[in-house]
C-alpha cells in the first residue's frame, strides 16, 4: 500500500471513531435531556407538593415505576375519555404518585423488597378483622393501586377489575377468604388500615356486604355489580374498588361524620388517598404492611 493510501485509510478510521463517539455522546445527551425534562421535573413536582419524600422514594425508584407501571396506567386512563385530568403530571398528582398519604411510602416498594411469605401470611391473617381496609400496589384502568374491605373477620370484599375494564365488566364484585387474598397478593405489600371505632368499622363492613354482595348477609352472591370507572361517586352500580370502600364508610355509618363530604360527582377515588377522606376521631390507623 502506498503511503498516501495508508494515510487516507488511517484518516477514515479516525473520522469513523470520532463520529461513533459523537453519536454515543448525542445518544447519552438525549437520554439525559429526557430524564431532566420529563421524569425529573414531575418527580420534583411531587417533592415540592410534599407528596414524595426523597428519603423514602428516590428518583431512581420513581423512574423504574414510571417505566414499568405509571406510563402504561396513564395510557389506560386517557382511554376513559372523561372530563378529568389528561395531563400526565396532573394524573400523577391525582394518584398521589402511587404514594400512601400517611407513610409516604410507595405502593410498589414490594417489587424491590424480599420478605418471608409464610411469616407475613400468618401475621396478616391474624391481624385483619371486619371493617379493615386493604390497599395494595396493583392498578387497573388508569388508577394506581387497589383497595378492598374486610366484610367479616374472615372474608375480603372487592371489585378486582380485569380485562374489559374500559367498557365495563359485569358481575365483578366478589368475596374471597383472607388467606386467598394474601396468596393472590403475595408478590406485593398489603397495607392494612383500621378505623379506631370498632362499631363504625363493623357498620361500614355490613353495609358493604349488603349493598355489594347479599342484602341479607348470606354467603351466596345475589348482587351483581358492574365494574366501570365513572365520576359518579354516589352510584353503587357501576362501581370500582376504592369507591366501594369509601362509600361503605360514608353511607354505612348512619349520622356519624366519618368521611369528608362526598360530592355526587367528584372525579375518581384512588386507593392511596383513601386515608385522607376520614375525619377525626375516625382517622384510620395504619396497622402495618404484610
CSV table of C-alpha atoms in Angstrom, one decimal:
chain,number,residue,atom,x,y,z
A,1,UNK,CA,0.0,0.0,0.0
A,2,UNK,CA,1.4,3.4,-0.9
A,3,UNK,CA,2.0,5.9,1.9
A,4,UNK,CA,-0.8,8.3,0.7
A,5,UNK,CA,-3.3,5.4,0.6
A,6,UNK,CA,-2.2,4.3,4.0
A,7,UNK,CA,-2.7,7.9,5.4
A,8,UNK,CA,-6.1,8.1,3.8
A,9,UNK,CA,-7.3,4.8,5.4
A,10,UNK,CA,-6.0,5.9,8.8
A,11,UNK,CA,-7.8,9.2,8.4
A,12,UNK,CA,-11.1,7.4,7.6
A,13,UNK,CA,-10.7,5.1,10.6
A,14,UNK,CA,-10.0,8.1,12.9
A,15,UNK,CA,-13.0,10.0,11.5
A,16,UNK,CA,-15.2,6.9,11.9
A,17,UNK,CA,-14.1,6.6,15.6
A,18,UNK,CA,-14.8,10.3,16.2
A,19,UNK,CA,-18.2,10.0,14.5
A,20,UNK,CA,-19.0,7.0,16.6
A,21,UNK,CA,-18.1,8.8,19.8
A,22,UNK,CA,-20.1,11.8,18.8
A,23,UNK,CA,-23.2,9.7,18.1
A,24,UNK,CA,-22.8,7.9,21.5
A,25,UNK,CA,-22.4,11.3,23.2
A,26,UNK,CA,-25.5,12.6,21.5
A,27,UNK,CA,-27.4,9.4,22.4
A,28,UNK,CA,-26.4,9.9,26.1
A,29,UNK,CA,-27.2,13.6,25.9
A,30,UNK,CA,-30.7,12.8,24.5
A,31,UNK,CA,-31.3,10.3,27.4
A,32,UNK,CA,-30.2,12.9,29.9
A,33,UNK,CA,-32.4,15.5,28.4
A,34,UNK,CA,-35.4,13.2,28.5
A,35,UNK,CA,-34.7,12.4,32.2
A,36,UNK,CA,-34.2,16.0,33.0
A,37,UNK,CA,-37.1,17.4,31.1
A,38,UNK,CA,-39.7,14.7,31.9
A,39,UNK,CA,-39.0,12.3,34.8
A,40,UNK,CA,-37.0,14.6,37.0
A,41,UNK,CA,-39.5,17.5,36.6
A,42,UNK,CA,-42.6,15.5,37.5
A,43,UNK,CA,-40.7,13.9,40.4
A,44,UNK,CA,-39.6,17.3,41.6
A,45,UNK,CA,-43.3,18.4,41.5
A,46,UNK,CA,-44.2,15.5,43.8
A,47,UNK,CA,-41.4,16.6,46.2
A,48,UNK,CA,-42.5,20.3,46.1
A,49,UNK,CA,-46.1,19.3,46.8
A,50,UNK,CA,-45.0,17.3,49.8
A,51,UNK,CA,-46.3,14.0,48.4
A,52,UNK,CA,-42.9,12.5,47.8
A,53,UNK,CA,-40.2,12.2,50.5
A,54,UNK,CA,-36.9,11.7,48.6
A,55,UNK,CA,-35.5,9.7,51.6
A,56,UNK,CA,-38.3,7.1,51.2
A,57,UNK,CA,-38.9,7.2,47.4
A,58,UNK,CA,-35.8,8.0,45.3
A,59,UNK,CA,-35.8,9.4,41.8
A,60,UNK,CA,-34.3,6.1,40.6
A,61,UNK,CA,-37.2,4.1,42.1
A,62,UNK,CA,-39.7,6.5,40.7
A,63,UNK,CA,-38.1,6.2,37.2
A,64,UNK,CA,-38.4,2.4,37.5
A,65,UNK,CA,-42.0,2.6,38.5
A,66,UNK,CA,-42.7,5.1,35.8
A,67,UNK,CA,-41.3,2.8,33.1
A,68,UNK,CA,-42.9,-0.3,34.4
A,69,UNK,CA,-46.2,0.9,35.8
A,70,UNK,CA,-47.2,4.6,35.6
A,71,UNK,CA,-46.9,5.2,31.8
A,72,UNK,CA,-48.9,2.1,31.0
A,73,UNK,CA,-51.6,3.0,33.5
A,74,UNK,CA,-51.7,6.6,32.2
A,75,UNK,CA,-52.3,5.2,28.7
A,76,UNK,CA,-55.2,3.2,30.1
A,77,UNK,CA,-56.5,6.3,31.8
A,78,UNK,CA,-56.7,8.6,28.8
A,79,UNK,CA,-58.7,5.9,27.0
A,80,UNK,CA,-61.5,6.6,29.5
A,81,UNK,CA,-62.3,9.9,27.7
A,82,UNK,CA,-63.8,11.5,30.8
A,83,UNK,CA,-63.6,15.1,31.9
A,84,UNK,CA,-60.8,14.5,34.3
A,85,UNK,CA,-57.1,15.5,34.2
A,86,UNK,CA,-55.5,14.3,31.0
A,87,UNK,CA,-52.1,15.9,31.6
A,88,UNK,CA,-49.6,13.3,32.8
A,89,UNK,CA,-48.3,15.3,35.8
A,90,UNK,CA,-51.9,16.2,36.9
A,91,UNK,CA,-52.7,12.5,36.6
A,92,UNK,CA,-49.8,11.6,38.9
A,93,UNK,CA,-50.9,14.2,41.4
A,94,UNK,CA,-54.5,12.8,41.3
A,95,UNK,CA,-53.0,9.3,42.0
A,96,UNK,CA,-50.7,10.8,44.7
A,97,UNK,CA,-47.7,9.5,42.7
A,98,UNK,CA,-48.6,6.0,44.0
A,99,UNK,CA,-47.5,7.1,47.5
A,100,UNK,CA,-49.5,6.3,50.6
A,101,UNK,CA,-50.6,9.6,52.1
A,102,UNK,CA,-49.8,8.7,55.7
A,103,UNK,CA,-46.4,6.9,55.5
A,104,UNK,CA,-45.2,8.5,52.2
A,105,UNK,CA,-44.1,5.0,51.1
A,106,UNK,CA,-44.6,3.9,47.5
A,107,UNK,CA,-47.2,1.2,46.9
A,108,UNK,CA,-44.6,-0.5,44.7
A,109,UNK,CA,-41.8,-0.8,47.2
A,110,UNK,CA,-42.5,-4.5,47.4
A,111,UNK,CA,-41.1,-5.2,44.0
A,112,UNK,CA,-37.7,-4.4,45.3
A,113,UNK,CA,-38.0,-5.9,48.8
A,114,UNK,CA,-37.6,-9.6,49.7
A,115,UNK,CA,-39.8,-10.9,52.5
A,116,UNK,CA,-40.7,-14.1,54.3
A,117,UNK,CA,-44.1,-15.0,52.7
A,118,UNK,CA,-45.0,-17.7,55.3
A,119,UNK,CA,-44.5,-15.5,58.4
A,120,UNK,CA,-46.1,-12.5,56.7
A,121,UNK,CA,-49.2,-14.5,55.8
A,122,UNK,CA,-49.6,-15.6,59.4
A,123,UNK,CA,-49.2,-12.1,60.6
A,124,UNK,CA,-51.7,-10.8,58.0
A,125,UNK,CA,-54.4,-13.5,58.7
A,126,UNK,CA,-54.1,-12.9,62.5
A,127,UNK,CA,-54.3,-9.1,62.2
A,128,UNK,CA,-57.2,-8.3,59.8
A,129,UNK,CA,-60.7,-8.0,61.1
A,130,UNK,CA,-64.1,-6.8,60.0
A,131,UNK,CA,-64.1,-3.3,58.6
A,132,UNK,CA,-60.3,-3.1,57.9
A,133,UNK,CA,-59.3,-1.5,54.6
A,134,UNK,CA,-56.7,-3.2,52.5
A,135,UNK,CA,-54.6,-1.3,50.0
A,136,UNK,CA,-52.1,-2.8,47.5
A,137,UNK,CA,-50.0,-1.7,44.6
A,138,UNK,CA,-52.0,-3.4,41.9
A,139,UNK,CA,-53.6,-1.0,39.4
A,140,UNK,CA,-56.1,-1.1,36.6
A,141,UNK,CA,-58.0,1.3,34.3
A,142,UNK,CA,-55.7,4.3,34.9
A,143,UNK,CA,-56.0,4.1,38.7
A,144,UNK,CA,-52.8,3.4,40.7
A,145,UNK,CA,-53.3,0.8,43.4
A,146,UNK,CA,-56.1,-1.5,44.5
A,147,UNK,CA,-58.4,-1.4,47.6
A,148,UNK,CA,-60.8,-3.8,49.4
A,149,UNK,CA,-62.6,-4.1,52.7
A,150,UNK,CA,-62.9,-6.9,55.2
A,151,UNK,CA,-66.6,-7.7,55.1
A,152,UNK,CA,-66.2,-10.0,58.0
A,153,UNK,CA,-63.3,-11.3,60.2
A,154,UNK,CA,-62.6,-13.9,57.5
A,155,UNK,CA,-63.7,-12.5,54.1
A,156,UNK,CA,-62.5,-9.8,51.8
A,157,UNK,CA,-65.0,-7.9,49.6
A,158,UNK,CA,-63.6,-6.3,46.5
A,159,UNK,CA,-64.0,-5.4,42.8
A,160,UNK,CA,-60.8,-6.7,41.2
A,161,UNK,CA,-61.4,-5.4,37.7
A,162,UNK,CA,-59.7,-7.2,34.9
A,163,UNK,CA,-59.8,-7.5,31.1
A,164,UNK,CA,-62.5,-5.3,29.6
A,165,UNK,CA,-62.5,-2.6,32.3
A,166,UNK,CA,-62.8,0.2,29.8
A,167,UNK,CA,-66.3,-0.9,28.6
A,168,UNK,CA,-67.2,-2.5,31.9
A,169,UNK,CA,-67.1,-5.9,33.5
A,170,UNK,CA,-70.4,-7.4,34.5
A,171,UNK,CA,-70.7,-9.0,38.0
A,172,UNK,CA,-67.2,-8.1,39.1
A,173,UNK,CA,-67.9,-7.9,42.8
A,174,UNK,CA,-66.7,-10.9,44.9
A,175,UNK,CA,-65.8,-12.1,48.3
A,176,UNK,CA,-62.7,-14.3,48.9
A,177,UNK,CA,-61.1,-15.7,52.1
A,178,UNK,CA,-58.4,-13.5,53.7
A,179,UNK,CA,-55.9,-16.3,53.1
A,180,UNK,CA,-56.6,-16.5,49.4
A,181,UNK,CA,-56.4,-12.7,49.2
A,182,UNK,CA,-52.9,-12.8,50.7
A,183,UNK,CA,-51.9,-15.6,48.3
A,184,UNK,CA,-53.1,-13.5,45.3
A,185,UNK,CA,-51.1,-10.5,46.6
A,186,UNK,CA,-48.0,-12.4,47.8
A,187,UNK,CA,-45.7,-10.5,45.5
A,188,UNK,CA,-46.9,-7.1,46.6
A,189,UNK,CA,-47.4,-5.5,50.0
A,190,UNK,CA,-50.9,-5.2,51.5
A,191,UNK,CA,-51.2,-2.2,53.9
A,192,UNK,CA,-53.9,-2.6,56.5
A,193,UNK,CA,-55.9,0.4,57.7
A,194,UNK,CA,-58.3,0.3,60.6
A,195,UNK,CA,-61.0,2.7,61.8
A,196,UNK,CA,-60.4,3.3,65.6
A,197,UNK,CA,-64.1,3.0,66.3
A,198,UNK,CA,-64.9,-0.7,66.0
A,199,UNK,CA,-68.6,-0.1,65.9
A,200,UNK,CA,-68.3,2.2,62.9
A,201,UNK,CA,-65.9,-0.2,61.2
A,202,UNK,CA,-68.4,-3.1,61.6
A,203,UNK,CA,-71.3,-0.9,60.4
A,204,UNK,CA,-69.4,0.0,57.2
A,205,UNK,CA,-68.5,-3.6,56.5
A,206,UNK,CA,-72.1,-4.7,57.0
A,207,UNK,CA,-73.3,-2.0,54.6
A,208,UNK,CA,-70.7,-3.0,52.0
A,209,UNK,CA,-71.7,-6.7,52.3
A,210,UNK,CA,-75.4,-6.0,52.0
A,211,UNK,CA,-75.1,-3.5,49.1
A,212,UNK,CA,-72.3,-5.1,47.2
A,213,UNK,CA,-72.8,-8.8,47.8
A,214,UNK,CA,-76.0,-10.1,49.5
A,215,UNK,CA,-78.7,-7.9,51.1
A,216,UNK,CA,-79.4,-10.5,53.8
A,217,UNK,CA,-75.7,-11.1,54.6
A,218,UNK,CA,-75.8,-14.6,53.2
A,219,UNK,CA,-72.9,-16.5,51.8
A,220,UNK,CA,-74.4,-16.6,48.3
A,221,UNK,CA,-73.7,-13.7,46.0
A,222,UNK,CA,-77.1,-12.2,44.9
A,223,UNK,CA,-75.9,-8.7,43.9
A,224,UNK,CA,-74.1,-8.3,40.6
A,225,UNK,CA,-72.2,-5.1,40.3
A,226,UNK,CA,-70.6,-3.9,37.1
A,227,UNK,CA,-67.0,-2.7,37.2
A,228,UNK,CA,-66.7,0.6,35.5
A,229,UNK,CA,-64.8,3.7,36.4
A,230,UNK,CA,-67.1,6.8,36.3
A,231,UNK,CA,-67.0,10.2,38.0
A,232,UNK,CA,-70.3,9.5,39.9
A,233,UNK,CA,-69.3,8.8,43.5
A,234,UNK,CA,-72.8,8.0,44.8
A,235,UNK,CA,-73.8,5.2,42.4
A,236,UNK,CA,-73.3,1.7,43.6
A,237,UNK,CA,-73.7,0.1,40.2
A,238,UNK,CA,-71.4,0.5,38.3
A,239,UNK,CA,-68.6,0.9,40.8
A,240,UNK,CA,-64.9,0.1,41.3
A,241,UNK,CA,-62.6,-0.9,44.2
A,242,UNK,CA,-61.7,2.2,46.1
A,243,UNK,CA,-65.2,3.8,45.5
A,244,UNK,CA,-66.8,0.8,47.2
A,245,UNK,CA,-64.5,1.2,50.3
A,246,UNK,CA,-65.1,5.0,50.7
A,247,UNK,CA,-68.9,4.6,50.1
A,248,UNK,CA,-69.1,1.9,52.9
A,249,UNK,CA,-67.8,4.4,55.5
A,250,UNK,CA,-69.8,7.3,54.0
A,251,UNK,CA,-73.2,5.7,53.6
A,252,UNK,CA,-73.0,2.8,56.0
A,253,UNK,CA,-72.2,4.6,59.3
A,254,UNK,CA,-75.5,6.4,60.0
A,255,UNK,CA,-75.4,10.1,61.0
A,256,UNK,CA,-71.8,9.9,62.1
A,257,UNK,CA,-69.4,12.3,60.3
A,258,UNK,CA,-66.8,9.7,59.4
A,259,UNK,CA,-66.0,10.7,55.8
A,260,UNK,CA,-65.4,14.2,54.4
A,261,UNK,CA,-68.2,15.5,52.2
A,262,UNK,CA,-68.5,13.2,49.2
A,263,UNK,CA,-69.9,15.1,46.2
A,264,UNK,CA,-72.1,13.2,43.8
A,265,UNK,CA,-69.7,13.8,41.0
A,266,UNK,CA,-66.1,14.4,42.2
A,267,UNK,CA,-63.7,12.7,39.9
A,268,UNK,CA,-62.1,9.4,40.8
A,269,UNK,CA,-61.2,8.0,44.3
A,270,UNK,CA,-57.7,6.5,44.1
A,271,UNK,CA,-56.6,3.9,46.7
A,272,UNK,CA,-53.5,5.6,48.0
A,273,UNK,CA,-55.6,8.7,49.1
A,274,UNK,CA,-58.4,6.8,51.0
A,275,UNK,CA,-57.0,7.7,54.4
A,276,UNK,CA,-57.4,11.4,53.6
A,277,UNK,CA,-61.2,11.0,53.3
A,278,UNK,CA,-61.5,10.2,57.0
A,279,UNK,CA,-62.3,12.8,59.6
A,280,UNK,CA,-61.3,12.9,63.3
A,281,UNK,CA,-62.0,11.0,65.5
A,282,UNK,CA,-62.3,8.3,62.9
A,283,UNK,CA,-59.0,8.8,61.1
A,284,UNK,CA,-57.5,5.5,60.0
A,285,UNK,CA,-54.8,3.7,61.9
A,286,UNK,CA,-52.1,2.1,59.9
A,287,UNK,CA,-51.7,-1.5,61.2
A,288,UNK,CA,-48.7,-2.3,59.0
A,289,UNK,CA,-47.9,-3.9,55.7
A,290,UNK,CA,-47.9,-7.6,55.1
